[in-house]
Amino acid sequence: MNGTDPASAYQPYDQPTPPDRTARNQATARRAALTICTIADIAAGLLGLWIVLYLLDANQGNPFVEFVHGTADWLSGWAQDIFTMDTEGLRVVLNHGLPAVIYLLIGHGIAARINRV
């Protein structure tokens, strides 16, 4: 035996984590939070864009309008016909606006929680 500790390469439990690992974890958390916020913002933006296009009576045959409409219907599929109004414009605003607000609240809430950790 030469008297060397075979576990000397391991960090003891009583020492703090090296600062480079903490900084790297915080940077990763910020990137994840930014990604979540971006996805939530894009989803809410597409829903808001469809509301605006509908209220401005955009050409339903246009490929861009069809894409926005299809994406908005997919994003708000779980909230379709929550509100059944006589006025079609108000129904579109409420049935697509509610998911937009919920996506923003949940996405930014999760991102804030990730950044806090």
CSV table of N, CA, C and O in Angstrom, one decimal:
chain,number,residue,atom,x,y,z
A,1,MET,N,0.8,-1.2,0.0
A,1,MET,CA,0.0,0.0,0.0
A,1,MET,C,0.9,1.3,0.0
A,1,MET,O,1.8,1.3,0.8
A,2,ASN,N,0.5,2.2,-0.8
A,2,ASN,CA,1.3,3.4,-0.9
A,2,ASN,C,0.7,4.6,-0.1
A,2,ASN,O,1.2,5.7,-0.1
A,3,GLY,N,-0.4,4.4,0.5
A,3,GLY,CA,-1.0,5.4,1.4
A,3,GLY,C,-1.9,6.4,0.6
A,3,GLY,O,-2.3,7.4,1.2
A,4,THR,N,-2.1,6.2,-0.7
A,4,THR,CA,-3.0,7.2,-1.4
A,4,THR,C,-4.4,6.8,-1.3
A,4,THR,O,-4.8,5.6,-1.2
A,5,ASP,N,-5.3,7.7,-1.3
A,5,ASP,CA,-6.7,7.5,-1.2
A,5,ASP,C,-7.2,7.2,-2.6
A,5,ASP,O,-7.1,8.1,-3.5
A,6,PRO,N,-7.8,6.1,-2.9
A,6,PRO,CA,-8.3,5.8,-4.2
A,6,PRO,C,-9.5,6.7,-4.6
A,6,PRO,O,-9.7,6.8,-5.8
A,7,ALA,N,-10.2,7.2,-3.7
A,7,ALA,CA,-11.3,8.1,-4.0
A,7,ALA,C,-11.0,9.5,-3.9
A,7,ALA,O,-11.8,10.4,-3.9
A,8,SER,N,-9.7,9.9,-4.0
A,8,SER,CA,-9.3,11.3,-3.9
A,8,SER,C,-9.8,12.1,-5.1
A,8,SER,O,-9.8,13.3,-5.1
A,9,ALA,N,-10.0,11.4,-6.2
A,9,ALA,CA,-10.5,12.2,-7.4
A,9,ALA,C,-12.0,12.6,-7.3
A,9,ALA,O,-12.4,13.5,-8.0
A,10,TYR,N,-12.7,12.1,-6.3
A,10,TYR,CA,-14.1,12.4,-6.1
A,10,TYR,C,-14.2,13.6,-5.2
A,10,TYR,O,-13.4,13.8,-4.3
A,11,GLN,N,-15.2,14.4,-5.5
A,11,GLN,CA,-15.4,15.7,-4.7
A,11,GLN,C,-16.1,15.3,-3.4
A,11,GLN,O,-17.1,14.6,-3.4
A,12,PRO,N,-15.5,15.7,-2.2
A,12,PRO,CA,-16.2,15.4,-1.0
A,12,PRO,C,-17.5,16.1,-0.9
A,12,PRO,O,-17.8,17.1,-1.6
A,13,TYR,N,-18.4,15.6,0.0
A,13,TYR,CA,-19.8,16.0,0.1
A,13,TYR,C,-19.8,17.4,0.7
A,13,TYR,O,-20.8,18.2,0.5
A,14,ASP,N,-18.9,17.8,1.5
A,14,ASP,CA,-19.0,19.1,2.3
A,14,ASP,C,-18.5,20.3,1.4
A,14,ASP,O,-18.6,21.4,1.9
A,15,GLN,N,-18.0,20.1,0.2
A,15,GLN,CA,-17.6,21.2,-0.6
A,15,GLN,C,-18.7,21.6,-1.5
A,15,GLN,O,-19.5,20.7,-2.0
A,16,PRO,N,-18.9,22.9,-1.8
A,16,PRO,CA,-20.0,23.3,-2.7
A,16,PRO,C,-19.7,22.9,-4.1
A,16,PRO,O,-18.5,22.6,-4.5
A,17,THR,N,-20.7,22.9,-4.9
A,17,THR,CA,-20.6,22.6,-6.4
A,17,THR,C,-19.7,23.7,-7.0
A,17,THR,O,-19.8,24.8,-6.7
A,18,PRO,N,-18.8,23.3,-7.9
A,18,PRO,CA,-18.0,24.2,-8.6
A,18,PRO,C,-18.8,25.3,-9.3
A,18,PRO,O,-19.9,25.0,-9.8
A,19,PRO,N,-18.4,26.5,-9.3
A,19,PRO,CA,-19.2,27.6,-9.9
A,19,PRO,C,-19.5,27.4,-11.4
A,19,PRO,O,-20.5,27.9,-11.9
A,20,ASP,N,-18.6,26.8,-12.1
A,20,ASP,CA,-18.8,26.6,-13.5
A,20,ASP,C,-20.0,25.7,-13.8
A,20,ASP,O,-20.8,25.9,-14.7
A,21,ARG,N,-20.3,24.7,-13.0
A,21,ARG,CA,-21.4,23.8,-13.1
A,21,ARG,C,-22.7,24.6,-12.8
A,21,ARG,O,-23.7,24.5,-13.5
A,22,THR,N,-22.7,25.4,-11.8
A,22,THR,CA,-23.9,26.2,-11.4
A,22,THR,C,-24.2,27.2,-12.5
A,22,THR,O,-25.4,27.3,-12.8
A,23,ALA,N,-23.2,27.8,-13.0
A,23,ALA,CA,-23.5,28.8,-14.1
A,23,ALA,C,-24.0,28.1,-15.3
A,23,ALA,O,-24.9,28.6,-16.0
A,24,ARG,N,-23.5,26.9,-15.6
A,24,ARG,CA,-23.9,26.2,-16.8
A,24,ARG,C,-25.4,25.7,-16.6
A,24,ARG,O,-26.2,25.8,-17.5
A,25,ASN,N,-25.7,25.3,-15.4
A,25,ASN,CA,-27.1,24.9,-15.1
A,25,ASN,C,-28.1,26.1,-15.2
A,25,ASN,O,-29.2,25.9,-15.7
A,26,GLN,N,-27.6,27.2,-14.7
A,26,GLN,CA,-28.5,28.4,-14.8
A,26,GLN,C,-28.7,28.8,-16.3
A,26,GLN,O,-29.8,29.2,-16.7
A,27,ALA,N,-27.6,28.7,-17.1
A,27,ALA,CA,-27.7,29.1,-18.5
A,27,ALA,C,-28.7,28.1,-19.2
A,27,ALA,O,-29.5,28.5,-20.1
A,28,THR,N,-28.6,26.9,-18.9
A,28,THR,CA,-29.5,25.9,-19.5
A,28,THR,C,-30.9,26.1,-19.1
A,28,THR,O,-31.8,26.1,-19.9
A,29,ALA,N,-31.1,26.5,-17.8
A,29,ALA,CA,-32.5,26.8,-17.4
A,29,ALA,C,-33.0,28.0,-18.1
A,29,ALA,O,-34.2,28.1,-18.5
A,30,ARG,N,-32.2,29.0,-18.3
A,30,ARG,CA,-32.6,30.2,-19.0
A,30,ARG,C,-33.0,29.9,-20.4
A,30,ARG,O,-34.0,30.4,-21.0
A,31,ARG,N,-32.2,29.1,-21.1
A,31,ARG,CA,-32.5,28.7,-22.5
A,31,ARG,C,-33.8,27.9,-22.5
A,31,ARG,O,-34.6,28.1,-23.4
A,32,ALA,N,-34.0,27.0,-21.6
A,32,ALA,CA,-35.3,26.2,-21.6
A,32,ALA,C,-36.5,27.1,-21.3
A,32,ALA,O,-37.5,27.0,-22.0
A,33,ALA,N,-36.3,28.1,-20.4
A,33,ALA,CA,-37.4,29.0,-20.1
A,33,ALA,C,-37.7,29.9,-21.3
A,33,ALA,O,-38.9,30.2,-21.7
A,34,LEU,N,-36.6,30.3,-22.0
A,34,LEU,CA,-36.8,31.1,-23.2
A,34,LEU,C,-37.5,30.4,-24.3
A,34,LEU,O,-38.4,30.9,-25.0
A,35,THR,N,-37.2,29.1,-24.5
A,35,THR,CA,-37.8,28.2,-25.5
A,35,THR,C,-39.3,28.1,-25.1
A,35,THR,O,-40.2,28.2,-26.0
A,36,ILE,N,-39.6,27.8,-23.9
A,36,ILE,CA,-41.0,27.7,-23.5
A,36,ILE,C,-41.8,28.9,-23.7
A,36,ILE,O,-42.9,28.9,-24.2
A,37,CYS,N,-41.2,30.1,-23.4
A,37,CYS,CA,-41.9,31.4,-23.6
A,37,CYS,C,-42.1,31.6,-25.1
A,37,CYS,O,-43.2,32.1,-25.5
A,38,THR,N,-41.2,31.3,-25.9
A,38,THR,CA,-41.3,31.5,-27.3
A,38,THR,C,-42.4,30.6,-27.9
A,38,THR,O,-43.2,31.1,-28.7
A,39,ILE,N,-42.4,29.4,-27.5
A,39,ILE,CA,-43.5,28.5,-28.0
A,39,ILE,C,-44.9,29.0,-27.6
A,39,ILE,O,-45.8,29.0,-28.4
A,40,ALA,N,-45.0,29.4,-26.4
A,40,ALA,CA,-46.3,30.0,-25.9
A,40,ALA,C,-46.7,31.2,-26.6
A,40,ALA,O,-47.8,31.4,-27.0
A,41,ASP,N,-45.7,32.1,-26.9
A,41,ASP,CA,-45.9,33.3,-27.6
A,41,ASP,C,-46.3,33.1,-29.0
A,41,ASP,O,-47.2,33.8,-29.6
A,42,ILE,N,-45.7,32.1,-29.7
A,42,ILE,CA,-46.0,31.8,-31.1
A,42,ILE,C,-47.5,31.2,-31.1
A,42,ILE,O,-48.3,31.6,-32.0
A,43,ALA,N,-47.8,30.3,-30.2
A,43,ALA,CA,-49.2,29.8,-30.2
A,43,ALA,C,-50.2,30.9,-30.0
A,43,ALA,O,-51.2,30.9,-30.7
A,44,ALA,N,-50.0,31.7,-29.0
A,44,ALA,CA,-50.9,32.8,-28.7
A,44,ALA,C,-50.9,33.8,-29.9
A,44,ALA,O,-52.0,34.3,-30.3
A,45,GLY,N,-49.8,34.0,-30.5
A,45,GLY,CA,-49.8,34.9,-31.7
A,45,GLY,C,-50.6,34.4,-32.9
A,45,GLY,O,-51.3,35.2,-33.5
A,46,LEU,N,-50.5,33.1,-33.1
A,46,LEU,CA,-51.2,32.5,-34.2
A,46,LEU,C,-52.7,32.6,-33.9
A,46,LEU,O,-53.5,32.9,-34.8
A,47,LEU,N,-53.1,32.3,-32.7
A,47,LEU,CA,-54.5,32.4,-32.3
A,47,LEU,C,-55.0,33.9,-32.5
A,47,LEU,O,-56.1,34.1,-33.0
A,48,GLY,N,-54.2,34.8,-32.0
A,48,GLY,CA,-54.6,36.2,-32.1
A,48,GLY,C,-54.6,36.7,-33.6
A,48,GLY,O,-55.5,37.4,-34.0
A,49,LEU,N,-53.7,36.2,-34.4
A,49,LEU,CA,-53.7,36.5,-35.8
A,49,LEU,C,-55.0,36.0,-36.5
A,49,LEU,O,-55.6,36.7,-37.3
A,50,TRP,N,-55.4,34.8,-36.1
A,50,TRP,CA,-56.7,34.2,-36.7
A,50,TRP,C,-57.9,35.1,-36.3
A,50,TRP,O,-58.7,35.4,-37.1
A,51,ILE,N,-57.9,35.5,-35.1
A,51,ILE,CA,-59.0,36.4,-34.6
A,51,ILE,C,-59.0,37.7,-35.5
A,51,ILE,O,-60.1,38.1,-35.9
A,52,VAL,N,-57.9,38.3,-35.7
A,52,VAL,CA,-57.8,39.5,-36.4
A,52,VAL,C,-58.2,39.3,-37.9
A,52,VAL,O,-59.0,40.0,-38.5
A,53,LEU,N,-57.7,38.2,-38.5
A,53,LEU,CA,-58.0,37.9,-39.9
A,53,LEU,C,-59.5,37.6,-40.0
A,53,LEU,O,-60.1,38.0,-41.0
A,54,TYR,N,-60.1,36.9,-39.0
A,54,TYR,CA,-61.5,36.6,-39.1
A,54,TYR,C,-62.4,37.9,-39.0
A,54,TYR,O,-63.3,38.1,-39.8
A,55,LEU,N,-62.0,38.8,-38.0
A,55,LEU,CA,-62.8,40.0,-37.8
A,55,LEU,C,-62.6,41.0,-39.0
A,55,LEU,O,-63.5,41.7,-39.3
A,56,LEU,N,-61.5,40.9,-39.7
A,56,LEU,CA,-61.3,41.8,-40.9
A,56,LEU,C,-61.8,41.1,-42.1
A,56,LEU,O,-61.6,41.6,-43.2
A,57,ASP,N,-62.5,39.9,-42.0
A,57,ASP,CA,-63.1,39.2,-43.1
A,57,ASP,C,-62.0,38.9,-44.2
A,57,ASP,O,-62.2,39.2,-45.4
A,58,ALA,N,-60.9,38.3,-43.8
A,58,ALA,CA,-59.9,37.9,-44.8
A,58,ALA,C,-60.4,36.9,-45.7
A,58,ALA,O,-61.3,36.1,-45.4
A,59,ASN,N,-59.8,36.8,-46.9
A,59,ASN,CA,-60.1,35.8,-47.9
A,59,ASN,C,-59.8,34.4,-47.4
A,59,ASN,O,-58.7,34.0,-47.3
A,60,GLN,N,-60.9,33.6,-47.3
A,60,GLN,CA,-60.7,32.2,-46.7
A,60,GLN,C,-60.0,31.3,-47.7
A,60,GLN,O,-59.6,30.3,-47.3
A,61,GLY,N,-59.9,31.7,-49.0
A,61,GLY,CA,-59.3,30.9,-50.0
A,61,GLY,C,-57.8,31.1,-50.1
A,61,GLY,O,-57.1,30.4,-50.8
A,62,ASN,N,-57.3,32.1,-49.4
A,62,ASN,CA,-55.9,32.4,-49.5
A,62,ASN,C,-55.1,31.4,-48.7
A,62,ASN,O,-55.5,31.0,-47.6
A,63,PRO,N,-54.0,30.8,-49.2
A,63,PRO,CA,-53.2,29.8,-48.5
A,63,PRO,C,-52.7,30.2,-47.2
A,63,PRO,O,-52.7,29.4,-46.2
A,64,PHE,N,-52.3,31.5,-47.0
A,64,PHE,CA,-51.8,31.9,-45.7
A,64,PHE,C,-52.9,31.9,-44.7
A,64,PHE,O,-52.8,31.5,-43.6
A,65,VAL,N,-54.1,32.4,-45.1
A,65,VAL,CA,-55.2,32.5,-44.2
A,65,VAL,C,-55.7,31.1,-43.9
A,65,VAL,O,-56.0,30.8,-42.7
A,66,GLU,N,-55.7,30.2,-44.8
A,66,GLU,CA,-56.0,28.8,-44.5
A,66,GLU,C,-55.0,28.1,-43.5
A,66,GLU,O,-55.5,27.4,-42.6
A,67,PHE,N,-53.7,28.4,-43.7
A,67,PHE,CA,-52.7,27.9,-42.8
A,67,PHE,C,-53.0,28.4,-41.4
A,67,PHE,O,-53.0,27.7,-40.4
A,68,VAL,N,-53.2,29.7,-41.2
A,68,VAL,CA,-53.4,30.3,-39.9
A,68,VAL,C,-54.7,29.8,-39.3
A,68,VAL,O,-54.8,29.4,-38.1
A,69,HIS,N,-55.8,29.6,-40.1
A,69,HIS,CA,-57.0,29.1,-39.6
A,69,HIS,C,-56.9,27.7,-39.1
A,69,HIS,O,-57.3,27.3,-38.1
A,70,GLY,N,-56.2,26.8,-40.0
A,70,GLY,CA,-56.0,25.4,-39.6
A,70,GLY,C,-55.2,25.3,-38.3
A,70,GLY,O,-55.5,24.5,-37.4
A,71,THR,N,-54.1,26.1,-38.2
A,71,THR,CA,-53.3,26.0,-37.0
A,71,THR,C,-54.0,26.5,-35.8
A,71,THR,O,-53.9,25.9,-34.7
A,72,ALA,N,-54.8,27.6,-36.0
A,72,ALA,CA,-55.5,28.1,-34.8
A,72,ALA,C,-56.6,27.1,-34.4
A,72,ALA,O,-56.8,26.9,-33.2
A,73,ASP,N,-57.2,26.5,-35.3
A,73,ASP,CA,-58.2,25.4,-35.0
A,73,ASP,C,-57.6,24.3,-34.2
A,73,ASP,O,-58.1,23.7,-33.3
A,74,TRP,N,-56.4,23.9,-34.7
A,74,TRP,CA,-55.7,22.8,-34.0
A,74,TRP,C,-55.3,23.2,-32.6
A,74,TRP,O,-55.4,22.4,-31.6
A,75,LEU,N,-54.7,24.4,-32.4
A,75,LEU,CA,-54.3,24.9,-31.1
A,75,LEU,C,-55.5,25.1,-30.1
A,75,LEU,O,-55.3,24.9,-28.9
A,76,SER,N,-56.6,25.4,-30.7
A,76,SER,CA,-57.8,25.7,-29.8
A,76,SER,C,-58.8,24.6,-29.9
A,76,SER,O,-59.9,24.8,-29.4
A,77,GLY,N,-58.4,23.4,-30.4
A,77,GLY,CA,-59.4,22.3,-30.5
A,77,GLY,C,-60.0,21.9,-29.2
A,77,GLY,O,-61.2,21.6,-29.2
A,78,TRP,N,-59.2,22.0,-28.1
A,78,TRP,CA,-59.8,21.6,-26.8
A,78,TRP,C,-60.8,22.6,-26.3
A,78,TRP,O,-61.5,22.3,-25.4
A,79,ALA,N,-60.8,23.8,-26.8
A,79,ALA,CA,-61.7,24.9,-26.3
A,79,ALA,C,-62.8,25.3,-27.3
A,79,ALA,O,-63.5,26.2,-27.1
A,80,GLN,N,-62.9,24.5,-28.4
A,80,GLN,CA,-63.9,24.8,-29.4
A,80,GLN,C,-65.3,24.7,-28.8
A,80,GLN,O,-65.6,23.7,-28.0
A,81,ASP,N,-66.1,25.7,-29.0
A,81,ASP,CA,-67.6,25.7,-28.6
A,81,ASP,C,-67.7,25.7,-27.1
A,81,ASP,O,-68.7,25.2,-26.6
A,82,ILE,N,-66.8,26.2,-26.4
A,82,ILE,CA,-67.0,26.5,-25.0
A,82,ILE,C,-68.1,27.6,-24.9
A,82,ILE,O,-69.0,27.5,-24.0
A,83,PHE,N,-67.9,28.6,-25.7
A,83,PHE,CA,-68.9,29.7,-25.7
A,83,PHE,C,-69.7,29.6,-27.0
A,83,PHE,O,-69.1,29.5,-28.1
A,84,THR,N,-71.0,29.5,-26.9
A,84,THR,CA,-71.9,29.4,-28.1
A,84,THR,C,-72.7,30.7,-28.1
A,84,THR,O,-73.6,30.9,-27.3
A,85,MET,N,-72.2,31.6,-28.9
A,85,MET,CA,-72.9,32.9,-29.0
A,85,MET,C,-73.6,33.0,-30.3
A,85,MET,O,-73.3,32.3,-31.3
A,86,ASP,N,-74.6,33.9,-30.4
A,86,ASP,CA,-75.3,34.1,-31.6
A,86,ASP,C,-74.4,34.9,-32.6
A,86,ASP,O,-74.5,34.6,-33.8
A,87,THR,N,-73.6,35.8,-32.1
A,87,THR,CA,-72.7,36.5,-33.0
A,87,THR,C,-71.5,35.7,-33.3
A,87,THR,O,-70.8,35.3,-32.4
A,88,GLU,N,-71.3,35.4,-34.5
A,88,GLU,CA,-70.1,34.6,-34.9
A,88,GLU,C,-68.8,35.2,-34.6
A,88,GLU,O,-67.9,34.5,-34.1
A,89,GLY,N,-68.6,36.5,-34.8
A,89,GLY,CA,-67.4,37.2,-34.4
A,89,GLY,C,-67.0,37.1,-33.0
A,89,GLY,O,-65.9,36.8,-32.6
A,90,LEU,N,-68.0,37.2,-32.1
A,90,LEU,CA,-67.8,37.1,-30.7
A,90,LEU,C,-67.4,35.7,-30.3
A,90,LEU,O,-66.6,35.4,-29.4
A,91,ARG,N,-68.1,34.7,-30.9
A,91,ARG,CA,-67.8,33.3,-30.7
A,91,ARG,C,-66.3,33.0,-31.0
A,91,ARG,O,-65.6,32.3,-30.3
A,92,VAL,N,-65.8,33.5,-32.2
A,92,VAL,CA,-64.5,33.3,-32.6
A,92,VAL,C,-63.5,33.9,-31.6
A,92,VAL,O,-62.5,33.3,-31.2
A,93,VAL,N,-63.8,35.1,-31.2
A,93,VAL,CA,-62.9,35.9,-30.3
A,93,VAL,C,-62.8,35.1,-29.0
A,93,VAL,O,-61.7,34.9,-28.4
A,94,LEU,N,-63.9,34.6,-28.4
A,94,LEU,CA,-63.9,34.0,-27.1
A,94,LEU,C,-63.3,32.6,-27.2
A,94,LEU,O,-62.5,32.2,-26.4
A,95,ASN,N,-63.7,31.8,-28.3
A,95,ASN,CA,-63.2,30.4,-28.4
A,95,ASN,C,-61.7,30.3,-28.8
A,95,ASN,O,-61.1,29.3,-28.6
A,96,HIS,N,-61.2,31.3,-29.4
A,96,HIS,CA,-59.8,31.3,-29.7
A,96,HIS,C,-59.0,32.2,-28.8
A,96,HIS,O,-57.8,32.0,-28.6
A,97,GLY,N,-59.6,33.2,-28.2
A,97,GLY,CA,-58.9,34.1,-27.3
A,97,GLY,C,-58.6,33.5,-26.0
A,97,GLY,O,-57.5,33.7,-25.4
A,98,LEU,N,-59.5,32.7,-25.5
A,98,LEU,CA,-59.3,32.0,-24.2
A,98,LEU,C,-58.1,31.0,-24.3
A,98,LEU,O,-57.2,31.1,-23.4
A,99,PRO,N,-57.9,30.2,-25.3
A,99,PRO,CA,-56.7,29.4,-25.4
A,99,PRO,C,-55.5,30.2,-25.5
A,99,PRO,O,-54.4,29.8,-24.9
A,100,ALA,N,-55.5,31.3,-26.2
A,100,ALA,CA,-54.3,32.2,-26.3
A,100,ALA,C,-53.9,32.7,-25.0
A,100,ALA,O,-52.7,32.7,-24.6
A,101,VAL,N,-54.9,33.2,-24.2
A,101,VAL,CA,-54.5,33.7,-22.8
A,101,VAL,C,-54.0,32.5,-21.9
A,101,VAL,O,-53.0,32.7,-21.2
A,102,ILE,N,-54.6,31.4,-22.0
A,102,ILE,CA,-54.2,30.2,-21.2
A,102,ILE,C,-52.8,29.8,-21.6
A,102,ILE,O,-51.9,29.5,-20.8
A,103,TYR,N,-52.5,29.8,-22.9
A,103,TYR,CA,-51.1,29.4,-23.4
A,103,TYR,C,-50.1,30.4,-22.8
A,103,TYR,O,-49.0,30.0,-22.4
A,104,LEU,N,-50.4,31.7,-22.9
A,104,LEU,CA,-49.5,32.7,-22.4
A,104,LEU,C,-49.3,32.5,-20.9
A,104,LEU,O,-48.2,32.6,-20.4
A,105,LEU,N,-50.4,32.4,-20.1
A,105,LEU,CA,-50.2,32.2,-18.7
A,105,LEU,C,-49.5,31.0,-18.3
A,105,LEU,O,-48.5,31.1,-17.4
A,106,ILE,N,-49.8,29.9,-18.8
A,106,ILE,CA,-49.1,28.6,-18.5
A,106,ILE,C,-47.6,28.7,-19.0
A,106,ILE,O,-46.7,28.3,-18.2
A,107,GLY,N,-47.4,29.1,-20.2
A,107,GLY,CA,-46.0,29.1,-20.7
A,107,GLY,C,-45.1,30.0,-19.9
A,107,GLY,O,-44.0,29.7,-19.6
A,108,HIS,N,-45.6,31.2,-19.7
A,108,HIS,CA,-44.8,32.2,-18.9
A,108,HIS,C,-44.7,31.8,-17.5
A,108,HIS,O,-43.6,32.1,-16.8
A,109,GLY,N,-45.7,31.2,-16.9
A,109,GLY,CA,-45.6,30.7,-15.5
A,109,GLY,C,-44.6,29.6,-15.4
A,109,GLY,O,-43.8,29.6,-14.4
A,110,ILE,N,-44.6,28.6,-16.3
A,110,ILE,CA,-43.6,27.6,-16.3
A,110,ILE,C,-42.2,28.1,-16.4
A,110,ILE,O,-41.2,27.7,-15.7
A,111,ALA,N,-42.0,29.1,-17.4
A,111,ALA,CA,-40.7,29.7,-17.6
A,111,ALA,C,-40.2,30.4,-16.4
A,111,ALA,O,-39.1,30.4,-16.0
A,112,ALA,N,-41.1,31.1,-15.7
A,112,ALA,CA,-40.7,31.8,-14.5
A,112,ALA,C,-40.3,30.9,-13.4
A,112,ALA,O,-39.4,31.1,-12.7
A,113,ARG,N,-41.0,29.8,-13.3
A,113,ARG,CA,-40.7,28.8,-12.3
A,113,ARG,C,-39.3,28.1,-12.6
A,113,ARG,O,-38.5,27.9,-11.7
A,114,ILE,N,-39.0,27.9,-13.9
A,114,ILE,CA,-37.7,27.3,-14.2
A,114,ILE,C,-36.6,28.3,-13.9
A,114,ILE,O,-35.6,27.9,-13.4
A,115,ASN,N,-36.8,29.6,-14.2
A,115,ASN,CA,-35.8,30.6,-14.0
A,115,ASN,C,-35.6,30.8,-12.5
A,115,ASN,O,-34.5,31.2,-12.1
A,116,ARG,N,-36.6,30.5,-11.7
A,116,ARG,CA,-36.4,30.7,-10.2
A,116,ARG,C,-35.6,29.6,-9.6
A,116,ARG,O,-35.0,29.8,-8.6
A,117,VAL,N,-35.6,28.4,-10.2
A,117,VAL,CA,-34.9,27.3,-9.6
A,117,VAL,C,-33.4,27.4,-9.7
A,117,VAL,O,-32.7,28.1,-10.2
